[in-house]
PDB file of N, CA and C and ligand atoms in Angstrom:
ATOM      1  N   MET V   1     176.858 136.766 100.709  1.00  0.00           N
ATOM      2  CA  MET V   1     176.019 136.804  99.509  1.00  0.00           C
ATOM      3  C   MET V   1     175.626 135.406  99.054  1.00  0.00           C
ATOM      4  N   GLY V   2     176.388 134.421  99.509  1.00  0.00           N
ATOM      5  CA  GLY V   2     176.057 133.065  99.120  1.00  0.00           C
ATOM      6  C   GLY V   2     177.083 132.102  99.650  1.00  0.00           C
ATOM      7  N   VAL V   3     176.882 130.830  99.348  1.00  0.00           N
ATOM      8  CA  VAL V   3     177.824 129.813  99.807  1.00  0.00           C
ATOM      9  C   VAL V   3     177.912 128.709  98.756  1.00  0.00           C
ATOM     10  N   GLY V   4     179.113 128.240  98.571  1.00  0.00           N
ATOM     11  CA  GLY V   4     179.309 127.080  97.702  1.00  0.00           C
ATOM     12  C   GLY V   4     180.114 126.054  98.470  1.00  0.00           C
ATOM     13  N   ARG V   5     179.848 124.800  98.228  1.00  0.00           N
ATOM     14  CA  ARG V   5     180.619 123.783  98.941  1.00  0.00           C
ATOM     15  C   ARG V   5     180.833 122.566  98.051  1.00  0.00           C
ATOM     16  N   LEU V   6     181.919 121.910  98.334  1.00  0.00           N
ATOM     17  CA  LEU V   6     182.271 120.683  97.635  1.00  0.00           C
ATOM     18  C   LEU V   6     182.738 119.727  98.720  1.00  0.00           C
ATOM     19  N   ILE V   7     181.953 118.675  98.966  1.00  0.00           N
ATOM     20  CA  ILE V   7     182.248 117.772 100.086  1.00  0.00           C
ATOM     21  C   ILE V   7     182.576 116.391  99.534  1.00  0.00           C
ATOM     22  N   ALA V   8     183.814 115.958  99.780  1.00  0.00           N
ATOM     23  CA  ALA V   8     184.267 114.667  99.263  1.00  0.00           C
ATOM     24  C   ALA V   8     183.959 113.552 100.242  1.00  0.00           C
ATOM     25  N   ASP V   9     183.746 112.335  99.706  1.00  0.00           N
ATOM     26  CA  ASP V   9     183.622 111.169 100.575  1.00  0.00           C
ATOM     27  C   ASP V   9     185.022 110.803 101.085  1.00  0.00           C
ATOM     28  N   PRO V  10     185.099 109.916 102.084  1.00  0.00           N
ATOM     29  CA  PRO V  10     186.403 109.629 102.704  1.00  0.00           C
ATOM     30  C   PRO V  10     187.455 109.099 101.736  1.00  0.00           C
ATOM     31  N   ASN V  11     187.006 108.435 100.666  1.00  0.00           N
ATOM     32  CA  ASN V  11     187.965 107.878  99.707  1.00  0.00           C
ATOM     33  C   ASN V  11     188.250 108.813  98.535  1.00  0.00           C
ATOM     34  N   PHE V  12     187.634 109.976  98.560  1.00  0.00           N
ATOM     35  CA  PHE V  12     187.808 110.955  97.482  1.00  0.00           C
ATOM     36  C   PHE V  12     187.422 110.394  96.107  1.00  0.00           C
ATOM     37  N   GLU V  13     186.446 109.467  96.126  1.00  0.00           N
ATOM     38  CA  GLU V  13     185.910 108.969  94.862  1.00  0.00           C
ATOM     39  C   GLU V  13     184.952 109.996  94.272  1.00  0.00           C
ATOM     40  N   THR V  14     184.097 110.540  95.136  1.00  0.00           N
ATOM     41  CA  THR V  14     183.046 111.445  94.696  1.00  0.00           C
ATOM     42  C   THR V  14     182.985 112.652  95.635  1.00  0.00           C
ATOM     43  N   ALA V  15     182.802 113.819  95.065  1.00  0.00           N
ATOM     44  CA  ALA V  15     182.568 115.014  95.871  1.00  0.00           C
ATOM     45  C   ALA V  15     181.239 115.624  95.436  1.00  0.00           C
ATOM     46  N   GLU V  16     180.415 115.980  96.420  1.00  0.00           N
ATOM     47  CA  GLU V  16     179.114 116.554  96.116  1.00  0.00           C
ATOM     48  C   GLU V  16     179.212 118.073  96.109  1.00  0.00           C
ATOM     49  N   TYR V  17     178.706 118.652  95.035  1.00  0.00           N
ATOM     50  CA  TYR V  17     178.769 120.090  94.819  1.00  0.00           C
ATOM     51  C   TYR V  17     177.407 120.709  95.106  1.00  0.00           C
ATOM     52  N   ALA V  18     177.398 121.805  95.857  1.00  0.00           N
ATOM     53  CA  ALA V  18     176.152 122.544  96.087  1.00  0.00           C
ATOM     54  C   ALA V  18     176.486 124.024  96.196  1.00  0.00           C
ATOM     55  N   ILE V  19     175.586 124.851  95.721  1.00  0.00           N
ATOM     56  CA  ILE V  19     175.785 126.297  95.748  1.00  0.00           C
ATOM     57  C   ILE V  19     174.471 126.980  96.060  1.00  0.00           C
ATOM     58  N   LEU V  20     174.543 128.059  96.807  1.00  0.00           N
ATOM     59  CA  LEU V  20     173.360 128.861  97.086  1.00  0.00           C
ATOM     60  C   LEU V  20     173.753 130.334  97.079  1.00  0.00           C
ATOM     61  N   VAL V  21     173.082 131.095  96.241  1.00  0.00           N
ATOM     62  CA  VAL V  21     173.232 132.549  96.216  1.00  0.00           C
ATOM     63  C   VAL V  21     171.971 133.119  96.862  1.00  0.00           C
ATOM     64  N   THR V  22     172.123 134.025  97.830  1.00  0.00           N
ATOM     65  CA  THR V  22     170.934 134.561  98.506  1.00  0.00           C
ATOM     66  C   THR V  22     170.050 135.309  97.512  1.00  0.00           C
ATOM     67  N   ASP V  23     168.752 135.316  97.801  1.00  0.00           N
ATOM     68  CA  ASP V  23     167.762 135.823  96.851  1.00  0.00           C
ATOM     69  C   ASP V  23     168.127 137.192  96.280  1.00  0.00           C
ATOM     70  N   ALA V  24     168.557 138.112  97.145  1.00  0.00           N
ATOM     71  CA  ALA V  24     168.814 139.485  96.707  1.00  0.00           C
ATOM     72  C   ALA V  24     169.948 139.577  95.696  1.00  0.00           C
ATOM     73  N   TYR V  25     170.788 138.559  95.643  1.00  0.00           N
ATOM     74  CA  TYR V  25     171.961 138.612  94.761  1.00  0.00           C
ATOM     75  C   TYR V  25     171.871 137.639  93.590  1.00  0.00           C
ATOM     76  N   GLN V  26     170.730 136.964  93.465  1.00  0.00           N
ATOM     77  CA  GLN V  26     170.600 136.009  92.370  1.00  0.00           C
ATOM     78  C   GLN V  26     170.456 136.720  91.024  1.00  0.00           C
ATOM     79  N   ASN V  27     170.808 135.980  89.984  1.00  0.00           N
ATOM     80  CA  ASN V  27     170.654 136.427  88.601  1.00  0.00           C
ATOM     81  C   ASN V  27     171.528 137.643  88.271  1.00  0.00           C
ATOM     82  N   ARG V  28     172.664 137.747  88.964  1.00  0.00           N
ATOM     83  CA  ARG V  28     173.620 138.826  88.671  1.00  0.00           C
ATOM     84  C   ARG V  28     174.980 138.257  88.261  1.00  0.00           C
ATOM     85  N   GLY V  29     175.024 136.968  88.012  1.00  0.00           N
ATOM     86  CA  GLY V  29     176.279 136.384  87.558  1.00  0.00           C
ATOM     87  C   GLY V  29     177.134 135.775  88.651  1.00  0.00           C
ATOM     88  N   LEU V  30     176.673 135.814  89.910  1.00  0.00           N
ATOM     89  CA  LEU V  30     177.504 135.294  90.997  1.00  0.00           C
ATOM     90  C   LEU V  30     177.659 133.771  90.928  1.00  0.00           C
ATOM     91  N   GLY V  31     176.624 133.084  90.473  1.00  0.00           N
ATOM     92  CA  GLY V  31     176.692 131.623  90.428  1.00  0.00           C
ATOM     93  C   GLY V  31     177.883 131.129  89.617  1.00  0.00           C
ATOM     94  N   GLY V  32     178.233 131.869  88.594  1.00  0.00           N
ATOM     95  CA  GLY V  32     179.337 131.454  87.725  1.00  0.00           C
ATOM     96  C   GLY V  32     180.703 131.852  88.239  1.00  0.00           C
ATOM     97  N   VAL V  33     180.763 132.697  89.261  1.00  0.00           N
ATOM     98  CA  VAL V  33     182.072 133.129  89.766  1.00  0.00           C
ATOM     99  C   VAL V  33     182.299 132.690  91.207  1.00  0.00           C
ATOM    100  N   SER V  34     181.455 131.773  91.682  1.00  0.00           N
ATOM    101  CA  SER V  34     181.629 131.244  93.036  1.00  0.00           C
ATOM    102  C   SER V  34     183.030 130.652  93.198  1.00  0.00           C
ATOM    103  N   PRO V  35     183.596 130.738  94.415  1.00  0.00           N
ATOM    104  CA  PRO V  35     184.901 130.108  94.643  1.00  0.00           C
ATOM    105  C   PRO V  35     184.893 128.611  94.404  1.00  0.00           C
ATOM    106  N   THR V  36     183.709 128.027  94.407  1.00  0.00           N
ATOM    107  CA  THR V  36     183.652 126.587  94.146  1.00  0.00           C
ATOM    108  C   THR V  36     183.278 126.314  92.699  1.00  0.00           C
ATOM    109  N   THR V  37     183.801 127.103  91.789  1.00  0.00           N
ATOM    110  CA  THR V  37     183.609 126.790  90.375  1.00  0.00           C
ATOM    111  C   THR V  37     184.625 125.745  89.939  1.00  0.00           C
ATOM    112  N   ALA V  38     184.416 125.257  88.749  1.00  0.00           N
ATOM    113  CA  ALA V  38     185.162 124.083  88.275  1.00  0.00           C
ATOM    114  C   ALA V  38     186.676 124.248  88.335  1.00  0.00           C
ATOM    115  N   SER V  39     187.184 125.444  88.212  1.00  0.00           N
ATOM    116  CA  SER V  39     188.635 125.615  88.158  1.00  0.00           C
ATOM    117  C   SER V  39     189.314 125.200  89.460  1.00  0.00           C
ATOM    118  N   THR V  40     188.560 125.206  90.563  1.00  0.00           N
ATOM    119  CA  THR V  40     189.159 124.847  91.852  1.00  0.00           C
ATOM    120  C   THR V  40     188.983 123.367  92.181  1.00  0.00           C
ATOM    121  N   TRP V  41     188.147 122.656  91.446  1.00  0.00           N
ATOM    122  CA  TRP V  41     187.795 121.293  91.833  1.00  0.00           C
ATOM    123  C   TRP V  41     188.965 120.323  91.851  1.00  0.00           C
ATOM    124  N   PRO V  42     189.892 120.382  90.900  1.00  0.00           N
ATOM    125  CA  PRO V  42     191.002 119.416  90.957  1.00  0.00           C
ATOM    126  C   PRO V  42     191.805 119.516  92.254  1.00  0.00           C
ATOM    127  N   GLU V  43     191.825 120.687  92.881  1.00  0.00           N
ATOM    128  CA  GLU V  43     192.570 120.843  94.141  1.00  0.00           C
ATOM    129  C   GLU V  43     191.995 119.965  95.245  1.00  0.00           C
ATOM    130  N   VAL V  44     190.717 119.647  95.165  1.00  0.00           N
ATOM    131  CA  VAL V  44     190.081 118.818  96.183  1.00  0.00           C
ATOM    132  C   VAL V  44     190.591 117.373  96.109  1.00  0.00           C
ATOM    133  N   GLY V  45     190.945 116.929  94.918  1.00  0.00           N
ATOM    134  CA  GLY V  45     191.517 115.597  94.762  1.00  0.00           C
ATOM    135  C   GLY V  45     190.511 114.494  94.540  1.00  0.00           C
ATOM    136  N   ALA V  46     189.230 114.824  94.390  1.00  0.00           N
ATOM    137  CA  ALA V  46     188.217 113.791  94.149  1.00  0.00           C
ATOM    138  C   ALA V  46     188.219 113.372  92.676  1.00  0.00           C
ATOM    139  N   ARG V  47     187.778 112.134  92.429  1.00  0.00           N
ATOM    140  CA  ARG V  47     187.738 111.644  91.049  1.00  0.00           C
ATOM    141  C   ARG V  47     186.554 112.215  90.271  1.00  0.00           C
ATOM    142  N   ARG V  48     185.462 112.472  90.997  1.00  0.00           N
ATOM    143  CA  ARG V  48     184.227 112.838  90.301  1.00  0.00           C
ATOM    144  C   ARG V  48     183.463 113.845  91.146  1.00  0.00           C
ATOM    145  N   VAL V  49     182.863 114.829  90.492  1.00  0.00           N
ATOM    146  CA  VAL V  49     181.978 115.777  91.176  1.00  0.00           C
ATOM    147  C   VAL V  49     180.548 115.470  90.758  1.00  0.00           C
ATOM    148  N   VAL V  50     179.625 115.419  91.740  1.00  0.00           N
ATOM    149  CA  VAL V  50     178.216 115.172  91.445  1.00  0.00           C
ATOM    150  C   VAL V  50     177.373 116.272  92.080  1.00  0.00           C
ATOM    151  N   ALA V  51     176.182 116.460  91.545  1.00  0.00           N
ATOM    152  CA  ALA V  51     175.252 117.440  92.098  1.00  0.00           C
ATOM    153  C   ALA V  51     173.851 117.086  91.643  1.00  0.00           C
ATOM    154  N   GLU V  52     172.882 117.686  92.328  1.00  0.00           N
ATOM    155  CA  GLU V  52     171.478 117.472  91.964  1.00  0.00           C
ATOM    156  C   GLU V  52     170.748 118.795  91.957  1.00  0.00           C
ATOM    157  N   THR V  53     169.755 118.904  91.095  1.00  0.00           N
ATOM    158  CA  THR V  53     168.843 120.038  91.146  1.00  0.00           C
ATOM    159  C   THR V  53     167.521 119.606  90.504  1.00  0.00           C
ATOM    160  N   THR V  54     166.593 120.534  90.406  1.00  0.00           N
ATOM    161  CA  THR V  54     165.317 120.213  89.776  1.00  0.00           C
ATOM    162  C   THR V  54     165.329 120.693  88.321  1.00  0.00           C
ATOM    163  N   SER V  55     164.466 120.087  87.513  1.00  0.00           N
ATOM    164  CA  SER V  55     164.499 120.366  86.076  1.00  0.00           C
ATOM    165  C   SER V  55     164.025 121.771  85.728  1.00  0.00           C
ATOM    166  N   ASP V  56     163.425 122.486  86.703  1.00  0.00           N
ATOM    167  CA  ASP V  56     162.982 123.859  86.423  1.00  0.00           C
ATOM    168  C   ASP V  56     164.010 124.909  86.868  1.00  0.00           C
ATOM    169  N   ASN V  57     165.147 124.470  87.360  1.00  0.00           N
ATOM    170  CA  ASN V  57     166.160 125.405  87.862  1.00  0.00           C
ATOM    171  C   ASN V  57     167.082 125.811  86.708  1.00  0.00           C
ATOM    172  N   VAL V  58     166.561 126.718  85.847  1.00  0.00           N
ATOM    173  CA  VAL V  58     167.245 127.004  84.582  1.00  0.00           C
ATOM    174  C   VAL V  58     168.636 127.606  84.781  1.00  0.00           C
ATOM    175  N   ARG V  59     168.788 128.439  85.822  1.00  0.00           N
ATOM    176  CA  ARG V  59     170.113 129.044  86.028  1.00  0.00           C
ATOM    177  C   ARG V  59     171.136 128.014  86.464  1.00  0.00           C
ATOM    178  N   MET V  60     170.706 127.103  87.346  1.00  0.00           N
ATOM    179  CA  MET V  60     171.636 126.055  87.770  1.00  0.00           C
ATOM    180  C   MET V  60     171.960 125.143  86.607  1.00  0.00           C
ATOM    181  N   LEU V  61     170.975 124.811  85.796  1.00  0.00           N
ATOM    182  CA  LEU V  61     171.223 123.947  84.641  1.00  0.00           C
ATOM    183  C   LEU V  61     172.183 124.616  83.661  1.00  0.00           C
ATOM    184  N   ALA V  62     172.053 125.954  83.511  1.00  0.00           N
ATOM    185  CA  ALA V  62     172.976 126.690  82.636  1.00  0.00           C
ATOM    186  C   ALA V  62     174.396 126.602  83.183  1.00  0.00           C
ATOM    187  N   LEU V  63     174.522 126.708  84.511  1.00  0.00           N
ATOM    188  CA  LEU V  63     175.861 126.626  85.108  1.00  0.00           C
ATOM    189  C   LEU V  63     176.442 125.220  84.962  1.00  0.00           C
ATOM    190  N   PHE V  64     175.610 124.198  85.161  1.00  0.00           N
ATOM    191  CA  PHE V  64     176.103 122.831  84.979  1.00  0.00           C
ATOM    192  C   PHE V  64     176.575 122.625  83.535  1.00  0.00           C
ATOM    193  N   ALA V  65     175.801 123.118  82.580  1.00  0.00           N
ATOM    194  CA  ALA V  65     176.171 122.953  81.172  1.00  0.00           C
ATOM    195  C   ALA V  65     177.494 123.652  80.878  1.00  0.00           C
ATOM    196  N   LYS V  66     177.638 124.854  81.420  1.00  0.00           N
ATOM    197  CA  LYS V  66     178.860 125.631  81.178  1.00  0.00           C
ATOM    198  C   LYS V  66     180.077 124.931  81.787  1.00  0.00           C
ATOM    199  N   GLN V  67     179.857 124.216  82.897  1.00  0.00           N
ATOM    200  CA  GLN V  67     180.960 123.556  83.588  1.00  0.00           C
ATOM    201  C   GLN V  67     181.192 122.130  83.102  1.00  0.00           C
ATOM    202  N   GLY V  68     180.485 121.730  82.054  1.00  0.00           N
ATOM    203  CA  GLY V  68     180.775 120.457  81.400  1.00  0.00           C
ATOM    204  C   GLY V  68     180.289 119.212  82.112  1.00  0.00           C
ATOM    205  N   PHE V  69     179.201 119.321  82.872  1.00  0.00           N
ATOM    206  CA  PHE V  69     178.652 118.147  83.539  1.00  0.00           C
ATOM    207  C   PHE V  69     177.920 117.240  82.544  1.00  0.00           C
ATOM    208  N   ASP V  70     177.936 115.931  82.814  1.00  0.00           N
ATOM    209  CA  ASP V  70     177.014 114.998  82.177  1.00  0.00           C
ATOM    210  C   ASP V  70     175.709 115.090  82.941  1.00  0.00           C
ATOM    211  N   VAL V  71     174.589 115.126  82.230  1.00  0.00           N
ATOM    212  CA  VAL V  71     173.288 115.396  82.854  1.00  0.00           C
ATOM    213  C   VAL V  71     172.336 114.236  82.614  1.00  0.00           C
ATOM    214  N   ALA V  72     171.619 113.816  83.670  1.00  0.00           N
ATOM    215  CA  ALA V  72     170.571 112.795  83.533  1.00  0.00           C
ATOM    216  C   ALA V  72     169.400 113.200  84.420  1.00  0.00           C
ATOM    217  N   THR V  73     168.191 113.069  83.896  1.00  0.00           N
ATOM    218  CA  THR V  73     167.000 113.411  84.671  1.00  0.00           C
ATOM    219  C   THR V  73     166.236 112.135  85.003  1.00  0.00           C
ATOM    220  N   ASP V  74     165.893 111.956  86.294  1.00  0.00           N
ATOM    221  CA  ASP V  74     165.166 110.737  86.663  1.00  0.00           C
ATOM    222  C   ASP V  74     163.657 110.944  86.504  1.00  0.00           C
ATOM    223  N   GLU V  75     162.878 109.899  86.831  1.00  0.00           N
ATOM    224  CA  GLU V  75     161.434 109.928  86.599  1.00  0.00           C
ATOM    225  C   GLU V  75     160.698 110.922  87.491  1.00  0.00           C
ATOM    226  N   HIS V  76     161.365 111.428  88.531  1.00  0.00           N
ATOM    227  CA  HIS V  76     160.745 112.406  89.426  1.00  0.00           C
ATOM    228  C   HIS V  76     161.097 113.844  89.057  1.00  0.00           C
ATOM    229  N   GLY V  77     161.840 114.028  87.974  1.00  0.00           N
ATOM    230  CA  GLY V  77     162.221 115.377  87.572  1.00  0.00           C
ATOM    231  C   GLY V  77     163.473 115.886  88.259  1.00  0.00           C
ATOM    232  N   THR V  78     164.149 115.004  88.984  1.00  0.00           N
ATOM    233  CA  THR V  78     165.414 115.398  89.607  1.00  0.00           C
ATOM    234  C   THR V  78     166.532 115.260  88.581  1.00  0.00           C
ATOM    235  N   VAL V  79     167.277 116.335  88.421  1.00  0.00           N
ATOM    236  CA  VAL V  79     168.398 116.316  87.489  1.00  0.00           C
ATOM    237  C   VAL V  79     169.663 115.948  88.264  1.00  0.00           C
ATOM    238  N   LYS V  80     170.312 114.878  87.839  1.00  0.00           N
ATOM    239  CA  LYS V  80     171.537 114.424  88.489  1.00  0.00           C
ATOM    240  C   LYS V  80     172.681 114.615  87.507  1.00  0.00           C
ATOM    241  N   VAL V  81     173.695 115.319  87.960  1.00  0.00           N
ATOM    242  CA  VAL V  81     174.807 115.619  87.067  1.00  0.00           C
ATOM    243  C   VAL V  81     176.098 115.067  87.648  1.00  0.00           C
ATOM    244  N   SER V  82     177.035 114.797  86.780  1.00  0.00           N
ATOM    245  CA  SER V  82     178.347 114.345  87.249  1.00  0.00           C
ATOM    246  C   SER V  82     179.420 114.805  86.275  1.00  0.00           C
ATOM    247  N   LYS V  83     180.603 114.935  86.814  1.00  0.00           N
ATOM    248  CA  LYS V  83     181.738 115.353  85.993  1.00  0.00           C
ATOM    249  C   LYS V  83     182.968 114.603  86.494  1.00  0.00           C
ATOM    250  N   ASP V  84     183.601 113.877  85.573  1.00  0.00           N
ATOM    251  CA  ASP V  84     184.805 113.125  85.919  1.00  0.00           C
ATOM    252  C   ASP V  84     185.993 114.064  85.877  1.00  0.00           C
ATOM    253  N   LEU V  85     186.731 114.140  86.984  1.00  0.00           N
ATOM    254  CA  LEU V  85     187.876 115.062  87.032  1.00  0.00           C
ATOM    255  C   LEU V  85     189.182 114.385  86.632  1.00  0.00           C
ATOM    256  N   ASN V  86     189.200 113.031  86.655  1.00  0.00           N
ATOM    257  CA  ASN V  86     190.399 112.287  86.265  1.00  0.00           C
ATOM    258  C   ASN V  86     191.684 112.845  86.854  1.00  0.00           C
ATOM    259  N   PRO V  87     191.758 112.967  88.173  1.00  0.00           N
ATOM    260  CA  PRO V  87     193.000 113.495  88.734  1.00  0.00           C
ATOM    261  C   PRO V  87     194.151 112.535  88.510  1.00  0.00           C
ATOM    262  N   SER V  88     195.310 113.081  88.287  1.00  0.00           N
ATOM    263  CA  SER V  88     196.481 112.211  88.051  1.00  0.00           C
ATOM    264  C   SER V  88     197.093 111.801  89.374  1.00  0.00           C
TER     265      SER V  88
HETATM  266  C1  COA C   1     171.110 128.389  91.057  1.00  0.00           C
HETATM  267  C2  COA C   1     171.906 129.604  91.562  1.00  0.00           C
HETATM  268  C3  COA C   1     173.143 129.132  92.321  1.00  0.00           C
HETATM  269  C4  COA C   1     172.383 130.398  90.328  1.00  0.00           C
HETATM  270  O1  COA C   1     173.151 131.498  90.764  1.00  0.00           O
HETATM  271  P1  COA C   1     172.851 132.949  90.187  1.00  0.00           P
HETATM  272  O2  COA C   1     173.944 133.843  90.682  1.00  0.00           O
HETATM  273  O3  COA C   1     171.450 133.317  90.494  1.00  0.00           O
HETATM  274  O4  COA C   1     172.971 132.694  88.618  1.00  0.00           O
HETATM  275  P2  COA C   1     173.811 133.513  87.537  1.00  0.00           P
HETATM  276  O5  COA C   1     173.361 134.943  87.514  1.00  0.00           O
HETATM  277  O6  COA C   1     175.268 133.231  87.726  1.00  0.00           O
HETATM  278  O7  COA C   1     173.275 132.828  86.197  1.00  0.00           O
HETATM  279  C5  COA C   1     173.653 131.498  85.912  1.00  0.00           C
HETATM  280  C6  COA C   1     173.441 131.220  84.429  1.00  0.00           C
HETATM  281  O8  COA C   1     172.030 131.156  84.154  1.00  0.00           O
HETATM  282  C7  COA C   1     171.779 131.838  82.942  1.00  0.00           C
HETATM  283  N1  COA C   1     170.382 132.256  82.963  1.00  0.00           N
HETATM  284  C8  COA C   1     169.830 133.253  83.652  1.00  0.00           C
HETATM  285  N2  COA C   1     168.498 133.285  83.445  1.00  0.00           N
HETATM  286  C9  COA C   1     168.232 132.272  82.599  1.00  0.00           C
HETATM  287  C10 COA C   1     167.041 131.787  81.992  1.00  0.00           C
HETATM  288  N3  COA C   1     165.845 132.348  82.227  1.00  0.00           N
HETATM  289  N4  COA C   1     167.127 130.704  81.166  1.00  0.00           N
HETATM  290  C11 COA C   1     168.321 130.113  80.922  1.00  0.00           C
HETATM  291  N5  COA C   1     169.480 130.526  81.463  1.00  0.00           N
HETATM  292  C12 COA C   1     169.432 131.598  82.290  1.00  0.00           C
HETATM  293  C13 COA C   1     172.764 132.982  82.970  1.00  0.00           C
HETATM  294  O9  COA C   1     173.006 133.496  81.678  1.00  0.00           O
HETATM  295  C14 COA C   1     173.989 132.322  83.539  1.00  0.00           C
HETATM  296  O10 COA C   1     174.722 131.644  82.518  1.00  0.00           O
HETATM  297  P3  COA C   1     176.121 132.260  82.002  1.00  0.00           P
HETATM  298  O11 COA C   1     177.027 132.297  83.213  1.00  0.00           O
HETATM  299  O12 COA C   1     176.556 131.297  80.980  1.00  0.00           O
HETATM  300  O13 COA C   1     175.800 133.622  81.485  1.00  0.00           O
HETATM  301  C15 COA C   1     171.041 130.519  92.454  1.00  0.00           C
HETATM  302  O14 COA C   1     169.934 130.963  91.718  1.00  0.00           O
HETATM  303  C16 COA C   1     170.595 129.849  93.751  1.00  0.00           C
HETATM  304  O15 COA C   1     171.295 129.891  94.762  1.00  0.00           O
HETATM  305  N6  COA C   1     169.389 129.215  93.749  1.00  0.00           N
HETATM  306  C17 COA C   1     168.857 128.569  94.953  1.00  0.00           C
HETATM  307  C18 COA C   1     169.694 127.363  95.381  1.00  0.00           C
HETATM  308  C19 COA C   1     169.887 126.359  94.272  1.00  0.00           C
HETATM  309  O16 COA C   1     168.989 126.107  93.490  1.00  0.00           O
HETATM  310  N7  COA C   1     171.106 125.768  94.235  1.00  0.00           N
HETATM  311  C20 COA C   1     171.416 124.758  93.247  1.00  0.00           C
HETATM  312  C21 COA C   1     171.513 123.396  93.857  1.00  0.00           C
HETATM  313  S1  COA C   1     173.128 122.715  93.620  1.00  0.00           S
END
């Protein structure tokens, strides 16, 4: 039905988050219950999670907001988000 991934760099400074729900299953709440939701991120051990999307992707932006990302939009309309996990 979809795939989520969190890929850390070799030093575990930053992990890039991406999710895709197949068209037939979109807008049914799956994006918020993906196995790669925020509750699992500390297990990866990265200091920070980052992701990108476009400014018209309202469902993804809603999920980023719900998961507590800091959001910045560049001059091309690309939304870049980050969340500090502060692992101990
Ligand atoms: C973006 C994507 C992952 C969202 O997954 P989804 O299962 O379709 O989304 P959901 O049904 O979980 O909805 C996500 C949120 O958007 C909200 N939402 C839905 N329609 C909305 C609208 N028109 N305006 C604002 N928010 C809206 C929902 O209420 C939900 O928030 P909630 O969990 O707080 O209720 C999915 O649409 C997708 O795979 N898109 C293509 C790939 C992509 O863009 N990936 C993102 C790059 S990282």
